[in-house]
Amino acid sequence: MSSVTIRIAAANGDGVESSGALLIKVATRNGFQVFGYRGYQSIIRGGHVWYQIRLSDGKLHSHGDGIDILIALNQDAIKNQKSHLNDNAVVIYDPSKTNVTELDSNRYRLTPIPLLDIAVKQSGDPIMRNVAAIGAALGFIGIDIKVFDDVIRKMFGRKGDKVVNDNINVATAGYNSPGVTKAFDIKGDGKQRYSMDGNSAFAFGAYTSGCKFYAAYPMTPASGILQWFAQHQDKGVLFKQTEDEIAAINMAIGAASAGVRAMCGTSGGGFSLMVEGLGLAGMLEVPLVVAESQRTGPSTGLPTKTEQADLLFVMHSSQGEFPRIVMAPRSVEECFYVGKEALNLAERYQCPVVVMLDLFLSEHVESVDGFDFDSIGIDRGKVAAPNPNGGRFKRYELSADGISPRSFPGMPGLEFVSPSDEHNEYGDLVSDALSGIDEHVEMRRKMHSKRMSKIDTMLMNEKCFFPEVSNEGADHFLMTFGSTAQPATEAIGMLNEAGLNVGLITFKYLMPLDQEKTKQILSGKKIIDVECNYTAQLAYVVKANTGMDITDRILKYDGEAITPGEIAMQAADIIKKQK
Amino acid sequence: MVTEIKQVKQVLTSGIKPIWCAGCGDFGVQAALVKALTDLGIDRSNVVLVSGIGCSSAMPHPFSTYGVHSLHGRLLPVASGLKLANDDLTVIGTGGDGDGYGIGVGHLIHTARRNIDMTYIVMNNEIYGLTTGQASPTSFIGAKTKSTPFGDIENPLNPIALALSAGATYVARAFSGDPMHMAEMIKNGIQHKGFAIIDVFSPCVTFNNVNTYDWYRPRVYKLEQAGHDSSDISKAMEKALETDKTKWEKIPIGLFYKTQKPVYSEMDITLKNGPLIKQPDPDKTKINSILEEYL
Ligand SMILES: Cc1ncc(C[n+]2csc(CCOP(=O)(O)OP(=O)(O)O)c2C)c(N)n1
Ligand code: SF4
Ligand SMILES: [Mg+2]
């Protein structure tokens, strides 16, 4: 498999994001597999932003380590990106705006192109210089400019002929610039694919499984889910922007209580506000899916950077005890299926399910072959049949498996009050005036045990709450969870190429864990823990569940997404010592 | 919500006894709510009483309707979620002044401006009852409570003025000492299409020895009998602020304001197609048209 990595770097407002999106469309249309990741800041103009797009003739798991083509739209781009350039990298720049004296012309293929001139001459609009640069990049990769034509017509057709023609003329002039020739030996397979980010895949997956209600307050990097639902409101799903995250989770609980599939989502800061509501869903036994897309640090942190440091917080958030499921999808494609699965698990076990994403997974774009819409059906769990002439309904019946049939307002004969206080089988309180009286002490014990016993039922029925292993016979293993599984997968490839036999252990489910099975899987293996946080939270979870201490660790917490090269290099060092 | 009067014959009590102290104003509210629901004859399986936490928030339990006894201050978002998910339901919020004007006051403003079609009854006793007598946002300046032993120094919040300025389309006040009048206010609130709030003076006989039945009785008068024009928001606001002028010597109860504005479910693009719960899951055509966006 070969790949080419392009990075467009400029200031906010220079159109980096739209150029990146355009390049991804063109490359996908040309049958390349793509992986795109943005580096940006919480400002609207200025600063330094970049979009890295990697194209390949095989499945990609990361945006790559170094840069093969740099589109430097300003001087900062040279300064900030030069340390990331691979040898022989093509550097596209405009000599009227940018000087490249700090770059070694023997080491890099410096390609001056009058981008601004082209833009102004062909379209009259200086901002179009990034399109001229895209045209040149297509020339270096060897993508037919005709594909660009098609994509532009599809993307901008509605905006009228001038926009379409301007784009095509500018890109073509860039493509035909002197010095631009095919420089990489790579070819797409011509197969049609979709390009999507993790937020969209998660939202889309949930939608296809009948999610009818999404409530949220905007917060990066979860806002993409909010925008997805906002944009698709006309397709049978209600989106509600709320006054805060407290309202978001409580509205979703209200909607779920009424019997529709409901979700809410946020990042760590908003999740902090949702915590009391999470416990409410646990107590009321209301099915609820919460997406938590992590960013860097406590409080406001680095709003536009990634991390995996909310794991223990999410697992232990809220006072008291109640069953919950914590999942962490490991790729964009898996986000789609987790969107479906989380809703089923929530309704089957009548408990909150938290889906842990992070900025890297939420916002990076991947090409996917397509989705199997039927592989995961819709399971609404136990629902009682209307019973107009029966006695009072035991909504919280002490059932053997801990799951009691639900009813929804509107169903005759199944009325009950759903209480956040501890309660008996009918939902009557055993708190306040009644607490401490023997029979109610006994009821608290029984009701709490009933709820908690759902964990045993999950473990028994689902047979999925343990890590997955690839290359069981390997000498060493990388162990990780969620989004880091992707760069780790690619790192394994690098290590194997270097003659080391390394396997991968990944956690998609983090809570609950089948302790026996997890221990059995991990036992006897030389393991390196890889995660994006300071305290090795996954290793902590593993120790708590199995007693095993994974002390070899690769930890990253600078906010940038971990890359395969970083993992492979550090892993190789550790492996030497592990021998 | 505009309800057809079907007069369903039904037992509205669950048999659960309320936890309140003898003489608590909340009994008056319970009686008024039973009367309003009985008069309207709404099928109990379509009624959801949603409460927060507080003495007053125990309200749903003695009823045989559906209910959610949610978190302190969060009854409005939970109630909104229920109503947005199933527009056929009659959703009634029942909570306290601490619940709705203290910890949950942000939700009050936003639920009112959304004009979600539901009724919200606030049992305002100017005290935190369940936590045994601390100051509430409506406690008077000088009120001596467990948390203000030297007297409350914060200005009391004016719930009527707040609800009016937030855009509530039905704003009324009642008094537990007059449950028949309160039942009318609640009934009209339920029948009103839009967000209806009824602030109820519901004396706490255990922890508030200032705002008692005997204190209220000579002071309250009915707006209906005072020639108030409840369609005029400036007049409503004037009446809302009257207690400032009269230093609570005269207290208007009754309907302050009522207007007709489009309700949330008429405006929302999804709900225009009917109650969410009745809408089908997306079919292959819809799903594929979305997938196309990613080509
Ligand atoms: C988040 C949270 N904070 C505090 C409490 C404790 N608490 C319970 S009820 C209450 C105040 C109740 O006052 P009000 O809403 O006026 O109801 P009342 O008892 O007077 O009817 C408080 C502070 C709680 N349950 N939850
Ligand atoms: S403490 Fe006050 S509010 Fe609570 S039940 Fe007793 S009288 Fe009613
Ligand atoms: Mg109170």
PDB file of C-alpha atoms in Angstrom, chain A residues 25 29 154 192-197 200 204 207-213 228 231-244 246-248 250-260 276-277 280 284 370-371 373-374 378 388 392 407-421 427-429 432-433, chain B residues 14-16 19 43-49 51-54 58 60-74 76-86 89 103 106-108 110-111 113-114 116 130 264 268-271 273 276-284 286-295:
ATOM      1  CA  LYS A  25     -14.227  14.734  -2.524  1.00  0.00           C
ATOM      2  CA  ARG A  29     -14.262  10.295  -6.542  1.00  0.00           C
ATOM      3  CA  LYS A 154     -21.957  18.550  -8.254  1.00  0.00           C
ATOM      4  CA  GLN A 192     -17.095   4.708  -5.384  1.00  0.00           C
ATOM      5  CA  ARG A 193     -16.849   5.445  -1.668  1.00  0.00           C
ATOM      6  CA  TYR A 194     -18.383   7.767   0.878  1.00  0.00           C
ATOM      7  CA  SER A 195     -16.376  10.225   2.958  1.00  0.00           C
ATOM      8  CA  MET A 196     -17.659  10.991   6.415  1.00  0.00           C
ATOM      9  CA  ASP A 197     -16.503  12.080   9.858  1.00  0.00           C
ATOM     10  CA  SER A 200     -21.860  12.224  11.173  1.00  0.00           C
ATOM     11  CA  PHE A 204     -26.492   8.704  10.863  1.00  0.00           C
ATOM     12  CA  TYR A 207     -30.959   7.816  12.815  1.00  0.00           C
ATOM     13  CA  THR A 208     -31.181   4.644  10.749  1.00  0.00           C
ATOM     14  CA  SER A 209     -32.066   2.811  13.961  1.00  0.00           C
ATOM     15  CA  GLY A 210     -35.009   5.060  14.696  1.00  0.00           C
ATOM     16  CA  CYS A 211     -33.452   7.716  16.931  1.00  0.00           C
ATOM     17  CA  LYS A 212     -36.216  10.334  16.967  1.00  0.00           C
ATOM     18  CA  PHE A 213     -34.915  12.910  19.424  1.00  0.00           C
ATOM     19  CA  TRP A 228     -26.179  16.616  11.734  1.00  0.00           C
ATOM     20  CA  GLN A 231     -29.720  19.555   9.206  1.00  0.00           C
ATOM     21  CA  HIS A 232     -31.849  16.424   9.047  1.00  0.00           C
ATOM     22  CA  GLN A 233     -34.780  17.655  11.134  1.00  0.00           C
ATOM     23  CA  ASP A 234     -36.968  17.505   8.059  1.00  0.00           C
ATOM     24  CA  LYS A 235     -36.372  13.754   7.857  1.00  0.00           C
ATOM     25  CA  GLY A 236     -38.369  12.623  10.872  1.00  0.00           C
ATOM     26  CA  VAL A 237     -36.034  13.327  13.790  1.00  0.00           C
ATOM     27  CA  LEU A 238     -36.584  16.127  16.287  1.00  0.00           C
ATOM     28  CA  PHE A 239     -33.590  18.251  17.180  1.00  0.00           C
ATOM     29  CA  LYS A 240     -33.707  20.590  20.141  1.00  0.00           C
ATOM     30  CA  GLN A 241     -31.006  23.087  20.996  1.00  0.00           C
ATOM     31  CA  THR A 242     -31.399  23.664  24.717  1.00  0.00           C
ATOM     32  CA  GLU A 243     -30.449  26.421  27.159  1.00  0.00           C
ATOM     33  CA  ASP A 244     -27.708  24.247  28.657  1.00  0.00           C
ATOM     34  CA  ILE A 246     -28.665  20.061  32.026  1.00  0.00           C
ATOM     35  CA  ALA A 247     -31.769  20.750  29.983  1.00  0.00           C
ATOM     36  CA  ALA A 248     -30.442  18.621  27.118  1.00  0.00           C
ATOM     37  CA  ASN A 250     -33.329  15.964  31.080  1.00  0.00           C
ATOM     38  CA  MET A 251     -35.280  16.614  27.887  1.00  0.00           C
ATOM     39  CA  ALA A 252     -33.851  13.462  26.369  1.00  0.00           C
ATOM     40  CA  ILE A 253     -34.932  11.586  29.504  1.00  0.00           C
ATOM     41  CA  GLY A 254     -38.429  13.054  29.139  1.00  0.00           C
ATOM     42  CA  ALA A 255     -38.581  12.026  25.481  1.00  0.00           C
ATOM     43  CA  ALA A 256     -37.291   8.534  26.250  1.00  0.00           C
ATOM     44  CA  SER A 257     -39.882   8.228  29.044  1.00  0.00           C
ATOM     45  CA  ALA A 258     -42.544   9.008  26.479  1.00  0.00           C
ATOM     46  CA  GLY A 259     -41.314   6.071  24.423  1.00  0.00           C
ATOM     47  CA  VAL A 260     -39.184   7.515  21.632  1.00  0.00           C
ATOM     48  CA  GLU A 276     -27.024  14.417  37.758  1.00  0.00           C
ATOM     49  CA  GLY A 277     -29.261  13.606  34.802  1.00  0.00           C
ATOM     50  CA  LEU A 280     -31.702  10.114  36.960  1.00  0.00           C
ATOM     51  CA  LEU A 284     -35.789   5.828  36.480  1.00  0.00           C
ATOM     52  CA  GLY A 370     -20.709   1.685   2.527  1.00  0.00           C
ATOM     53  CA  PHE A 371     -22.846   0.483   5.397  1.00  0.00           C
ATOM     54  CA  PHE A 373     -28.130  -1.139   7.183  1.00  0.00           C
ATOM     55  CA  ASP A 374     -29.674  -4.453   8.154  1.00  0.00           C
ATOM     56  CA  ILE A 378     -34.088  -2.535  16.181  1.00  0.00           C
ATOM     57  CA  PRO A 388     -56.966  -1.308  31.077  1.00  0.00           C
ATOM     58  CA  ARG A 392     -51.826  -0.979  39.643  1.00  0.00           C
ATOM     59  CA  SER A 407     -44.912   1.406  29.779  1.00  0.00           C
ATOM     60  CA  PHE A 408     -45.345   4.787  28.097  1.00  0.00           C
ATOM     61  CA  PRO A 409     -47.830   7.548  28.891  1.00  0.00           C
ATOM     62  CA  GLY A 410     -50.886   6.985  26.760  1.00  0.00           C
ATOM     63  CA  MET A 411     -50.998   3.239  27.430  1.00  0.00           C
ATOM     64  CA  PRO A 412     -54.161   2.532  29.427  1.00  0.00           C
ATOM     65  CA  GLY A 413     -53.872   0.548  32.637  1.00  0.00           C
ATOM     66  CA  LEU A 414     -50.096   0.919  32.930  1.00  0.00           C
ATOM     67  CA  GLU A 415     -49.968   4.271  34.700  1.00  0.00           C
ATOM     68  CA  PHE A 416     -47.176   4.748  37.224  1.00  0.00           C
ATOM     69  CA  VAL A 417     -45.030   7.502  38.675  1.00  0.00           C
ATOM     70  CA  SER A 418     -41.389   7.296  37.650  1.00  0.00           C
ATOM     71  CA  PRO A 419     -39.451   8.480  40.713  1.00  0.00           C
ATOM     72  CA  SER A 420     -35.925   9.715  41.273  1.00  0.00           C
ATOM     73  CA  ASP A 421     -36.283   8.744  44.929  1.00  0.00           C
ATOM     74  CA  GLY A 427     -42.821   3.463  41.837  1.00  0.00           C
ATOM     75  CA  ASP A 428     -44.074   4.583  45.258  1.00  0.00           C
ATOM     76  CA  LEU A 429     -41.364   6.248  47.322  1.00  0.00           C
ATOM     77  CA  ASP A 432     -38.413  10.503  53.293  1.00  0.00           C
ATOM     78  CA  ALA A 433     -41.166   9.520  55.762  1.00  0.00           C
TER      79      ALA A 433
ATOM     80  CA  SER B  14     -53.730   6.017  43.350  1.00  0.00           C
ATOM     81  CA  GLY B  15     -54.392   5.384  47.007  1.00  0.00           C
ATOM     82  CA  ILE B  16     -51.011   6.789  47.984  1.00  0.00           C
ATOM     83  CA  ILE B  19     -46.517  13.133  52.728  1.00  0.00           C
ATOM     84  CA  ASP B  43     -58.321  10.176  30.180  1.00  0.00           C
ATOM     85  CA  ARG B  44     -55.878   9.614  33.040  1.00  0.00           C
ATOM     86  CA  SER B  45     -53.612   7.482  30.853  1.00  0.00           C
ATOM     87  CA  ASN B  46     -52.952  10.576  28.725  1.00  0.00           C
ATOM     88  CA  VAL B  47     -52.020  12.791  31.652  1.00  0.00           C
ATOM     89  CA  VAL B  48     -48.441  13.097  32.903  1.00  0.00           C
ATOM     90  CA  LEU B  49     -47.708  14.989  36.096  1.00  0.00           C
ATOM     91  CA  SER B  51     -42.445  17.241  39.347  1.00  0.00           C
ATOM     92  CA  GLY B  52     -39.014  18.185  40.638  1.00  0.00           C
ATOM     93  CA  ILE B  53     -37.906  17.744  44.242  1.00  0.00           C
ATOM     94  CA  GLY B  54     -39.475  19.360  47.296  1.00  0.00           C
ATOM     95  CA  ALA B  58     -44.569  14.820  45.781  1.00  0.00           C
ATOM     96  CA  PRO B  60     -47.855  13.107  41.293  1.00  0.00           C
ATOM     97  CA  HIS B  61     -47.929  10.194  43.765  1.00  0.00           C
ATOM     98  CA  PRO B  62     -51.543  10.460  45.022  1.00  0.00           C
ATOM     99  CA  PHE B  63     -52.708  10.522  41.373  1.00  0.00           C
ATOM    100  CA  SER B  64     -53.506   7.485  39.229  1.00  0.00           C
ATOM    101  CA  THR B  65     -52.208   9.248  36.110  1.00  0.00           C
ATOM    102  CA  TYR B  66     -48.726   8.871  34.664  1.00  0.00           C
ATOM    103  CA  GLY B  67     -46.042  10.821  36.480  1.00  0.00           C
ATOM    104  CA  VAL B  68     -42.343  11.589  36.558  1.00  0.00           C
ATOM    105  CA  HIS B  69     -40.902  12.702  39.878  1.00  0.00           C
ATOM    106  CA  SER B  70     -37.645  14.064  38.487  1.00  0.00           C
ATOM    107  CA  LEU B  71     -34.667  16.021  39.833  1.00  0.00           C
ATOM    108  CA  HIS B  72     -34.637  19.233  41.826  1.00  0.00           C
ATOM    109  CA  GLY B  73     -35.221  22.049  39.342  1.00  0.00           C
ATOM    110  CA  ARG B  74     -35.433  19.884  36.226  1.00  0.00           C
ATOM    111  CA  LEU B  76     -39.525  21.646  32.913  1.00  0.00           C
ATOM    112  CA  PRO B  77     -36.924  20.001  30.632  1.00  0.00           C
ATOM    113  CA  VAL B  78     -38.296  16.548  31.510  1.00  0.00           C
ATOM    114  CA  ALA B  79     -41.849  17.772  30.868  1.00  0.00           C
ATOM    115  CA  SER B  80     -40.735  19.427  27.605  1.00  0.00           C
ATOM    116  CA  GLY B  81     -39.146  16.167  26.441  1.00  0.00           C
ATOM    117  CA  LEU B  82     -42.360  14.270  27.153  1.00  0.00           C
ATOM    118  CA  LYS B  83     -44.499  16.795  25.324  1.00  0.00           C
ATOM    119  CA  LEU B  84     -42.143  17.070  22.332  1.00  0.00           C
ATOM    120  CA  ALA B  85     -42.096  13.279  22.050  1.00  0.00           C
ATOM    121  CA  ASN B  86     -45.847  12.847  22.375  1.00  0.00           C
ATOM    122  CA  LEU B  89     -50.298  14.025  26.135  1.00  0.00           C
ATOM    123  CA  ILE B 103     -32.296  26.043  40.934  1.00  0.00           C
ATOM    124  CA  GLY B 106     -33.218  29.153  33.721  1.00  0.00           C
ATOM    125  CA  HIS B 107     -35.496  26.454  32.378  1.00  0.00           C
ATOM    126  CA  LEU B 108     -38.571  28.519  33.255  1.00  0.00           C
ATOM    127  CA  HIS B 110     -36.624  29.135  28.096  1.00  0.00           C
ATOM    128  CA  THR B 111     -39.666  26.893  28.349  1.00  0.00           C
ATOM    129  CA  ARG B 113     -40.317  31.538  25.387  1.00  0.00           C
ATOM    130  CA  ARG B 114     -40.658  28.258  23.464  1.00  0.00           C
ATOM    131  CA  ILE B 116     -44.485  24.560  24.691  1.00  0.00           C
ATOM    132  CA  LEU B 130     -38.442  19.722  52.358  1.00  0.00           C
ATOM    133  CA  TYR B 264     -43.813  24.954  19.601  1.00  0.00           C
ATOM    134  CA  ASP B 268     -41.266  22.724  14.634  1.00  0.00           C
ATOM    135  CA  ILE B 269     -40.525  21.231  11.244  1.00  0.00           C
ATOM    136  CA  THR B 270     -40.586  17.672  12.591  1.00  0.00           C
ATOM    137  CA  LEU B 271     -43.720  18.024  14.720  1.00  0.00           C
ATOM    138  CA  ASN B 273     -46.060  15.902  10.732  1.00  0.00           C
ATOM    139  CA  LEU B 276     -43.106  12.199  17.215  1.00  0.00           C
ATOM    140  CA  ILE B 277     -44.071   8.891  18.780  1.00  0.00           C
ATOM    141  CA  LYS B 278     -46.412   8.176  15.875  1.00  0.00           C
ATOM    142  CA  GLN B 279     -43.851   8.954  13.178  1.00  0.00           C
ATOM    143  CA  PRO B 280     -42.375   5.968  11.360  1.00  0.00           C
ATOM    144  CA  ASP B 281     -38.719   5.008  11.406  1.00  0.00           C
ATOM    145  CA  PRO B 282     -36.900   6.226   8.278  1.00  0.00           C
ATOM    146  CA  ASP B 283     -37.330   4.053   5.207  1.00  0.00           C
ATOM    147  CA  LYS B 284     -34.649   2.996   2.718  1.00  0.00           C
ATOM    148  CA  LYS B 286     -34.768   8.508   3.174  1.00  0.00           C
ATOM    149  CA  ILE B 287     -31.673   6.693   4.384  1.00  0.00           C
ATOM    150  CA  ASN B 288     -30.204   6.413   0.895  1.00  0.00           C
ATOM    151  CA  SER B 289     -30.873  10.065   0.127  1.00  0.00           C
ATOM    152  CA  ILE B 290     -28.840  10.988   3.192  1.00  0.00           C
ATOM    153  CA  LEU B 291     -26.063   8.566   2.262  1.00  0.00           C
ATOM    154  CA  GLU B 292     -25.818  10.293  -1.125  1.00  0.00           C
ATOM    155  CA  GLU B 293     -24.699  13.478   0.645  1.00  0.00           C
ATOM    156  CA  TYR B 294     -21.422  11.755   1.453  1.00  0.00           C
ATOM    157  CA  LEU B 295     -20.540  10.702  -2.075  1.00  0.00           C
TER     158      LEU B 295
END
